[in-house]
mmCIF file of C-alpha atoms in Angstrom:
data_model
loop_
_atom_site.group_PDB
_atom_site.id
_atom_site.type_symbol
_atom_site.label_atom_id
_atom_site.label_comp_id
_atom_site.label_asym_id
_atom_site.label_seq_id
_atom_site.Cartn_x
_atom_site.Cartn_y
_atom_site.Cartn_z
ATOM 1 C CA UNK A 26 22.866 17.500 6.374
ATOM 2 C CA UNK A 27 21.762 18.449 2.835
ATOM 3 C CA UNK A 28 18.739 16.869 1.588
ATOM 4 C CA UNK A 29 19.184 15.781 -1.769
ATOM 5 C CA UNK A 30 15.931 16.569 -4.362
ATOM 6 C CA UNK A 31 14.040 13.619 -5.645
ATOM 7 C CA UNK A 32 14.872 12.175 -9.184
ATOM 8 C CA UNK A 33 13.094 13.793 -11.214
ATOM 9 C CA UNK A 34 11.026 10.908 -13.050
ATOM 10 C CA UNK A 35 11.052 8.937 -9.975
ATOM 11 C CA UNK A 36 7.859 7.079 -10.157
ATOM 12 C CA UNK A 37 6.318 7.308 -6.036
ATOM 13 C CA UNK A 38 3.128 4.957 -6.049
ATOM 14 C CA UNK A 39 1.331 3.443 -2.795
ATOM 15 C CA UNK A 40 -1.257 0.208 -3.075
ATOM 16 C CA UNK A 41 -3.874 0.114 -0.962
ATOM 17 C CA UNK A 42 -6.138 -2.179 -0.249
ATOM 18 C CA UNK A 43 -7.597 -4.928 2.870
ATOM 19 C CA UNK A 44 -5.589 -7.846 3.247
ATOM 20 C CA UNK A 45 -5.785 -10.712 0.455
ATOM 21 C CA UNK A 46 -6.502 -7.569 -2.242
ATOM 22 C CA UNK A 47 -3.779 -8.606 -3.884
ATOM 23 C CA UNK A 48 -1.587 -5.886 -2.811
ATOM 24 C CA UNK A 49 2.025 -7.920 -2.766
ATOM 25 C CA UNK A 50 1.142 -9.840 -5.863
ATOM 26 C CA UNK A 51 -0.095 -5.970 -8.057
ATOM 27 C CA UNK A 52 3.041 -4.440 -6.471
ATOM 28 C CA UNK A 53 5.347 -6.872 -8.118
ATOM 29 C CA UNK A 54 4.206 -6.341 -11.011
ATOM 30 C CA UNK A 55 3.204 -2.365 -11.008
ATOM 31 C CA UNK A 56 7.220 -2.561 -9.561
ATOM 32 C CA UNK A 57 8.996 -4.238 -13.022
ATOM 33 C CA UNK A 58 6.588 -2.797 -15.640
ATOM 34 C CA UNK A 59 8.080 0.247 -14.266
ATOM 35 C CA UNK A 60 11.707 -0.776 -13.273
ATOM 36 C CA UNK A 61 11.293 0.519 -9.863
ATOM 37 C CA UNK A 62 11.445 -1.208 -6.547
ATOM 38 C CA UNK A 63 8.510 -3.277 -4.875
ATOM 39 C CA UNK A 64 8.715 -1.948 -0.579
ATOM 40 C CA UNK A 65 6.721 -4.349 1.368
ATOM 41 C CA UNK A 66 6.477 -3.593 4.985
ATOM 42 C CA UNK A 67 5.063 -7.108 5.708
ATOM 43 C CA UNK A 68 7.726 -8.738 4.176
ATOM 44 C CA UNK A 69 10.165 -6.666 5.984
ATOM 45 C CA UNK A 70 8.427 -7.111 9.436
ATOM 46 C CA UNK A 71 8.483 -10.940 9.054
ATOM 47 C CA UNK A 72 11.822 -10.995 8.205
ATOM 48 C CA UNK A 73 12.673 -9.013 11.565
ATOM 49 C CA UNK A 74 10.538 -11.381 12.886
ATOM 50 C CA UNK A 75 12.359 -14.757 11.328
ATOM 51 C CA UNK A 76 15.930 -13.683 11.986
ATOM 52 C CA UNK A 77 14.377 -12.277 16.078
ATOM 53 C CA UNK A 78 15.578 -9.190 15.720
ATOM 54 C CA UNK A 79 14.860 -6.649 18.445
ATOM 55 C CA UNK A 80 12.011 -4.720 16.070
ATOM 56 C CA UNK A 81 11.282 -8.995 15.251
ATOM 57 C CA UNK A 82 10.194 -9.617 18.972
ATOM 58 C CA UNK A 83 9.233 -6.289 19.765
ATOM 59 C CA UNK A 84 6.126 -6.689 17.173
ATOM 60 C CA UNK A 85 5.610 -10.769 16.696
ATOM 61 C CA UNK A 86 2.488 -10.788 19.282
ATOM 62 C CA UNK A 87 1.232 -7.811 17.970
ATOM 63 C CA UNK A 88 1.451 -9.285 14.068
ATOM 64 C CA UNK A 89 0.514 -12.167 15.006
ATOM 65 C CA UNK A 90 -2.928 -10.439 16.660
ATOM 66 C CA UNK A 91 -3.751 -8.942 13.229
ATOM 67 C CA UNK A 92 -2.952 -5.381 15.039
ATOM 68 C CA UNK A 93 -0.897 -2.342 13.778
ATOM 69 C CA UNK A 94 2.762 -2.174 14.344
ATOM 70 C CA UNK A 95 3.182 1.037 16.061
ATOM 71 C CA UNK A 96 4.129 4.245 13.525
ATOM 72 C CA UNK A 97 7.524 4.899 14.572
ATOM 73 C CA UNK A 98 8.616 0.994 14.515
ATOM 74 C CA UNK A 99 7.458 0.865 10.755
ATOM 75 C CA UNK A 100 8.629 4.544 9.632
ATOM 76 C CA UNK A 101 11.869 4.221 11.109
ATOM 77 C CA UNK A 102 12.137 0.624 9.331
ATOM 78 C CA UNK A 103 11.228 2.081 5.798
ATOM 79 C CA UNK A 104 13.029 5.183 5.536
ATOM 80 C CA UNK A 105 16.541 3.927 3.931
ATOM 81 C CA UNK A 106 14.525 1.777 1.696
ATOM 82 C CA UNK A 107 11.996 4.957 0.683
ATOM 83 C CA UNK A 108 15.033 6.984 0.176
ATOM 84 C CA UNK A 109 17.440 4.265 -1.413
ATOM 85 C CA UNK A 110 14.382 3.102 -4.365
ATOM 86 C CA UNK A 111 13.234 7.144 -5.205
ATOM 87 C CA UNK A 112 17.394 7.599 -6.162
ATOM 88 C CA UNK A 113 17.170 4.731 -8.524
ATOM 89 C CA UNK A 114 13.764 5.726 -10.012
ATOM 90 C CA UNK A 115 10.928 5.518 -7.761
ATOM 91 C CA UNK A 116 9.379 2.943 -5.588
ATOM 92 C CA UNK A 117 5.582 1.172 -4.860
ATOM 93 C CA UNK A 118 4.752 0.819 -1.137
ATOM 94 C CA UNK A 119 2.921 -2.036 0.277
ATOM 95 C CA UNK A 120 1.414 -2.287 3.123
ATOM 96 C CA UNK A 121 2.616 1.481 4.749
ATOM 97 C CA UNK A 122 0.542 3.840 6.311
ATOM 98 C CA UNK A 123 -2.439 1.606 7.276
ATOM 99 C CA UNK A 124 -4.145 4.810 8.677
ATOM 100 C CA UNK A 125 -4.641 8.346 8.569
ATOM 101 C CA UNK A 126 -2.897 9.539 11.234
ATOM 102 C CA UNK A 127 0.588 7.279 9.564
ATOM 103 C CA UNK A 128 -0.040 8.849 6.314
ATOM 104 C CA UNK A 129 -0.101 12.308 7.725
ATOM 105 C CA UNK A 130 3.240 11.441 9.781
ATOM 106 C CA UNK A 131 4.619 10.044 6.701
ATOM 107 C CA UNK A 132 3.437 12.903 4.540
ATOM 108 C CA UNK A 133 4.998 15.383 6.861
ATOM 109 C CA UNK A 134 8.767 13.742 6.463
ATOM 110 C CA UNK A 135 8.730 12.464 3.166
ATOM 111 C CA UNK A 136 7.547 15.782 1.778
ATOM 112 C CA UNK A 137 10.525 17.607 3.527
ATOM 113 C CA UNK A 138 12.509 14.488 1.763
ATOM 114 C CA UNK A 139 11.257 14.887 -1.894
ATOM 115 C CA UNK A 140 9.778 11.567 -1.456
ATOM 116 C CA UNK A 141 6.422 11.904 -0.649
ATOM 117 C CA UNK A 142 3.587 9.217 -2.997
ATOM 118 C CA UNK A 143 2.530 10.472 -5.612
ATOM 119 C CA UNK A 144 -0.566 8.141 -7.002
ATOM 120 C CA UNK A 145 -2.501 5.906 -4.420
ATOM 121 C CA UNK A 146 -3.913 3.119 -5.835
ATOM 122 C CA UNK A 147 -6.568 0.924 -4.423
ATOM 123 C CA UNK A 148 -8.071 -2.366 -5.104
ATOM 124 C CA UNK A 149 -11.235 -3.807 -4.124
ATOM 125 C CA UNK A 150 -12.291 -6.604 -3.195
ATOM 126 C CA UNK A 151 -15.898 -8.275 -2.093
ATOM 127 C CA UNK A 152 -15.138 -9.456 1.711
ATOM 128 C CA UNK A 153 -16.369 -12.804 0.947
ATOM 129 C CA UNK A 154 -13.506 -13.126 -1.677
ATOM 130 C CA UNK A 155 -11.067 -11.658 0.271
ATOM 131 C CA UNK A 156 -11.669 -14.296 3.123
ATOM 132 C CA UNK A 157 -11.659 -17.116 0.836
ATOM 133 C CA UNK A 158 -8.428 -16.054 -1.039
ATOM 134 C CA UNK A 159 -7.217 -15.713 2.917
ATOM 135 C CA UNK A 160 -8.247 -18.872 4.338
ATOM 136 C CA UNK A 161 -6.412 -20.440 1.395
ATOM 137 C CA UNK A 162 -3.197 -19.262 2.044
ATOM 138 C CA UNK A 163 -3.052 -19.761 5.656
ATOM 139 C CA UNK A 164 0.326 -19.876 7.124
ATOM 140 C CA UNK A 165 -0.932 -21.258 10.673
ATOM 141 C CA UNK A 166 -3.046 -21.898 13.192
ATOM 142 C CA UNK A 167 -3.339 -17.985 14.250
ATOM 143 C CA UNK A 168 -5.240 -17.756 10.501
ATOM 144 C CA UNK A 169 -8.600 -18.810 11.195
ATOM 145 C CA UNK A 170 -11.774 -17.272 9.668
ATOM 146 C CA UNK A 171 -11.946 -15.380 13.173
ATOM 147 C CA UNK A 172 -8.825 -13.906 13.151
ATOM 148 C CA UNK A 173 -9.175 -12.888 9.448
ATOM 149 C CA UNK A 174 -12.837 -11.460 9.998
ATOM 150 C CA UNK A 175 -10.674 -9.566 12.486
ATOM 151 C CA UNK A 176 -8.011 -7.720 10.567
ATOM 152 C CA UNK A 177 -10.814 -6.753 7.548
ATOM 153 C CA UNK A 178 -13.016 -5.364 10.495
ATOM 154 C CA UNK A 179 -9.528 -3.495 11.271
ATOM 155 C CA UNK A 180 -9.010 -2.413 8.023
ATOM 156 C CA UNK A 181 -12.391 -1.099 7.340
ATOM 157 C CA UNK A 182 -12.482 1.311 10.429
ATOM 158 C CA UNK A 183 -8.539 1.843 10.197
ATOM 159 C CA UNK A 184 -7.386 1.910 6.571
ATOM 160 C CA UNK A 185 -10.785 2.448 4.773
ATOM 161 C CA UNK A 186 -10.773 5.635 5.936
ATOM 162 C CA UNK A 187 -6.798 6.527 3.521
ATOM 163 C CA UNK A 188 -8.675 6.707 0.670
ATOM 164 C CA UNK A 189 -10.652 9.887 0.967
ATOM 165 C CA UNK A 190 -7.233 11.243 2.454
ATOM 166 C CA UNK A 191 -5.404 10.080 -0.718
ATOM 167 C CA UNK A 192 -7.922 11.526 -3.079
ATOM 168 C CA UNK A 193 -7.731 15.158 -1.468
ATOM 169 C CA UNK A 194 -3.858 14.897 -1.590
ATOM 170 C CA UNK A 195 -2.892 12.912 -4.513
ATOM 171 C CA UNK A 196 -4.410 11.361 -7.293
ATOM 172 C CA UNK A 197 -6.368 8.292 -6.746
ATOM 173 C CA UNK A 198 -6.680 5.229 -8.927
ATOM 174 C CA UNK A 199 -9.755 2.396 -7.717
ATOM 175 C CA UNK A 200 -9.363 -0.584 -9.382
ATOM 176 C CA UNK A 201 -11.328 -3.836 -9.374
ATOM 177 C CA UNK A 202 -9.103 -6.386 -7.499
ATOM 178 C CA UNK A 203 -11.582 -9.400 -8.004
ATOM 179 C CA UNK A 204 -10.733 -9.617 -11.755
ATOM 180 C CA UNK A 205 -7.824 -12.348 -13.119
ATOM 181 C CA UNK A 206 -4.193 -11.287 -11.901
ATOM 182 C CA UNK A 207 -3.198 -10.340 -15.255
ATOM 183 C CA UNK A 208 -7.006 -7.952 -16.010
ATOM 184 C CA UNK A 209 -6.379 -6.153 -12.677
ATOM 185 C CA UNK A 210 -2.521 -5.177 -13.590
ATOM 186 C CA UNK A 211 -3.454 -4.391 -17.498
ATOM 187 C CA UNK A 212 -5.942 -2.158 -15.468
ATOM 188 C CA UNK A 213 -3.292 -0.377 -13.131
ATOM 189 C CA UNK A 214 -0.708 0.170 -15.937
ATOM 190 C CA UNK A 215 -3.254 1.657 -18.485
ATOM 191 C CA UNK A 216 -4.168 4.351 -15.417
ATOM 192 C CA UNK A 217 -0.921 5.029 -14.037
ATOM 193 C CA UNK A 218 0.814 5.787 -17.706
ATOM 194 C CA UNK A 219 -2.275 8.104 -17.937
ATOM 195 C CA UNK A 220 -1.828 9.447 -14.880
ATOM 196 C CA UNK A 221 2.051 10.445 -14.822
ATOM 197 C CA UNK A 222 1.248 11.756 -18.271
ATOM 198 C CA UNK A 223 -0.451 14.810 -16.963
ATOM 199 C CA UNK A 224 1.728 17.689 -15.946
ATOM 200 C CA UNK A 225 0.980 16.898 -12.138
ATOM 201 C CA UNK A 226 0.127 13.786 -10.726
ATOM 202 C CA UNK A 227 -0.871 15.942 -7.216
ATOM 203 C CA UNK A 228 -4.979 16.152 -7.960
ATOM 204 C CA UNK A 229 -7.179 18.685 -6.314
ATOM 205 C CA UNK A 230 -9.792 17.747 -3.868
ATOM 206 C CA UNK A 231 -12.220 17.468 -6.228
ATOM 207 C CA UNK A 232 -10.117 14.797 -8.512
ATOM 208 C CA UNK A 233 -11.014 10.920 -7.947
ATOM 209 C CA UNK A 234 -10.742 8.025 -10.376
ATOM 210 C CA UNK A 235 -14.297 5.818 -11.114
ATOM 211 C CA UNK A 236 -14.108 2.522 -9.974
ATOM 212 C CA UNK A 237 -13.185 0.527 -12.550
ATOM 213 C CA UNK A 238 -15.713 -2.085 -13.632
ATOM 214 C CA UNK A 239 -14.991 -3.844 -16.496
ATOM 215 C CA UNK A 240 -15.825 -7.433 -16.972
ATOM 216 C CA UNK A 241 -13.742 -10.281 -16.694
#
């Protein structure tokens, strides 16, 4: 089979952040200031999950745990959609790779596929915050305070640990996710046009984005 190169101005961007960040909510809107496509793995896994298909049952216990979805479950799910957004301009992943060890997997394929991220971007969030914006939504009994202090503890020694990766392979934008919904995207759209201004958006080792502070 031929591989087909990526679109040229195809716009590759992943969010990162712990759960509550604000991930789904940034990706939206990161996704139609751009006219590219918003990939949530989350949404996609509860979907499966909704309409019990085999990856649905296969991974309700382990969702529903706050654990990881094994690699190949999720990679295997995402590829047509990774492939299918970078033809028709670019995409922003959510919630996919959650560690290193996923982003390296995923690094290895999409590379081969011209579809690789280009700009990580990561929001963050004081834990207390991120509990309370948590707690708040709560779809069910499974999301108590325990459970959430769970998947952040998972996060931190899981997903933390992406950003140093994403900063020696691509560029990395940190952005202050505790800000108004509308400060936090102005924020993200000023650095990204920056960023896929310069004539590669693939920084060196030594290349990382401050945190960015400003006041709300």
């Amino acid at each position: 089979m031929t591989v087909q190169p990526a679109t040229p101005r195809a716009k590759r961007i992943l969010m990162v952040g712990a759960p509550g960040a604000g991930k789904g909510t940034q990706a939206d809107a990161i996704a139609k200031q751009f006219g590219i496509a918003h990939i949530a793995s989350g949404d996609i896994l509860r979907r499966h999950i909704a309409e019990g298909t085999t990856i649905g049952r296969t991974v309700e216990d382990i969702v529903n745990k706050g654990e990881l979805v094994p690699d190949a479950i999720i990679m295997d799910m995402l590829r047509k959609p990774v492939m299918a957004a970078n033809e028709s301009g670019g995409y922003v992943l959510d919630g996919f790779p959650r560690t290193v060890e996923q982003a390296e997997a995923a690094y290895r394929i999409a590379g081969t596929l011209g579809v690789g991220v280009q700009i990580a971007v990561h929001l963050e969030v004081p834990e207390e915050e991120l509990i309370r914006r948590l707690l708040a939504r709560a779809r069910g009994a499974d999301d108590t305070e325990d459970v959430i202090r769970h998947r952040l503890k998972v996060y931190e020694e899981k997903t933390r640990p992406l950003l140093d990766y994403y900063a020696q392979r691509e560029l990395l934008i940190q952005v202050n996710g505790a800000r108004p919904v509308a400060e936090v995207t102005w924020s993200i759209v000023v650095q990204l046009q920056r960023a896929f201004k310069r004539p590669s958006t693939h920084a060196t080792p030594s290349t990382r984005q401050p945190v960015d502070r400003a006041v709300a």
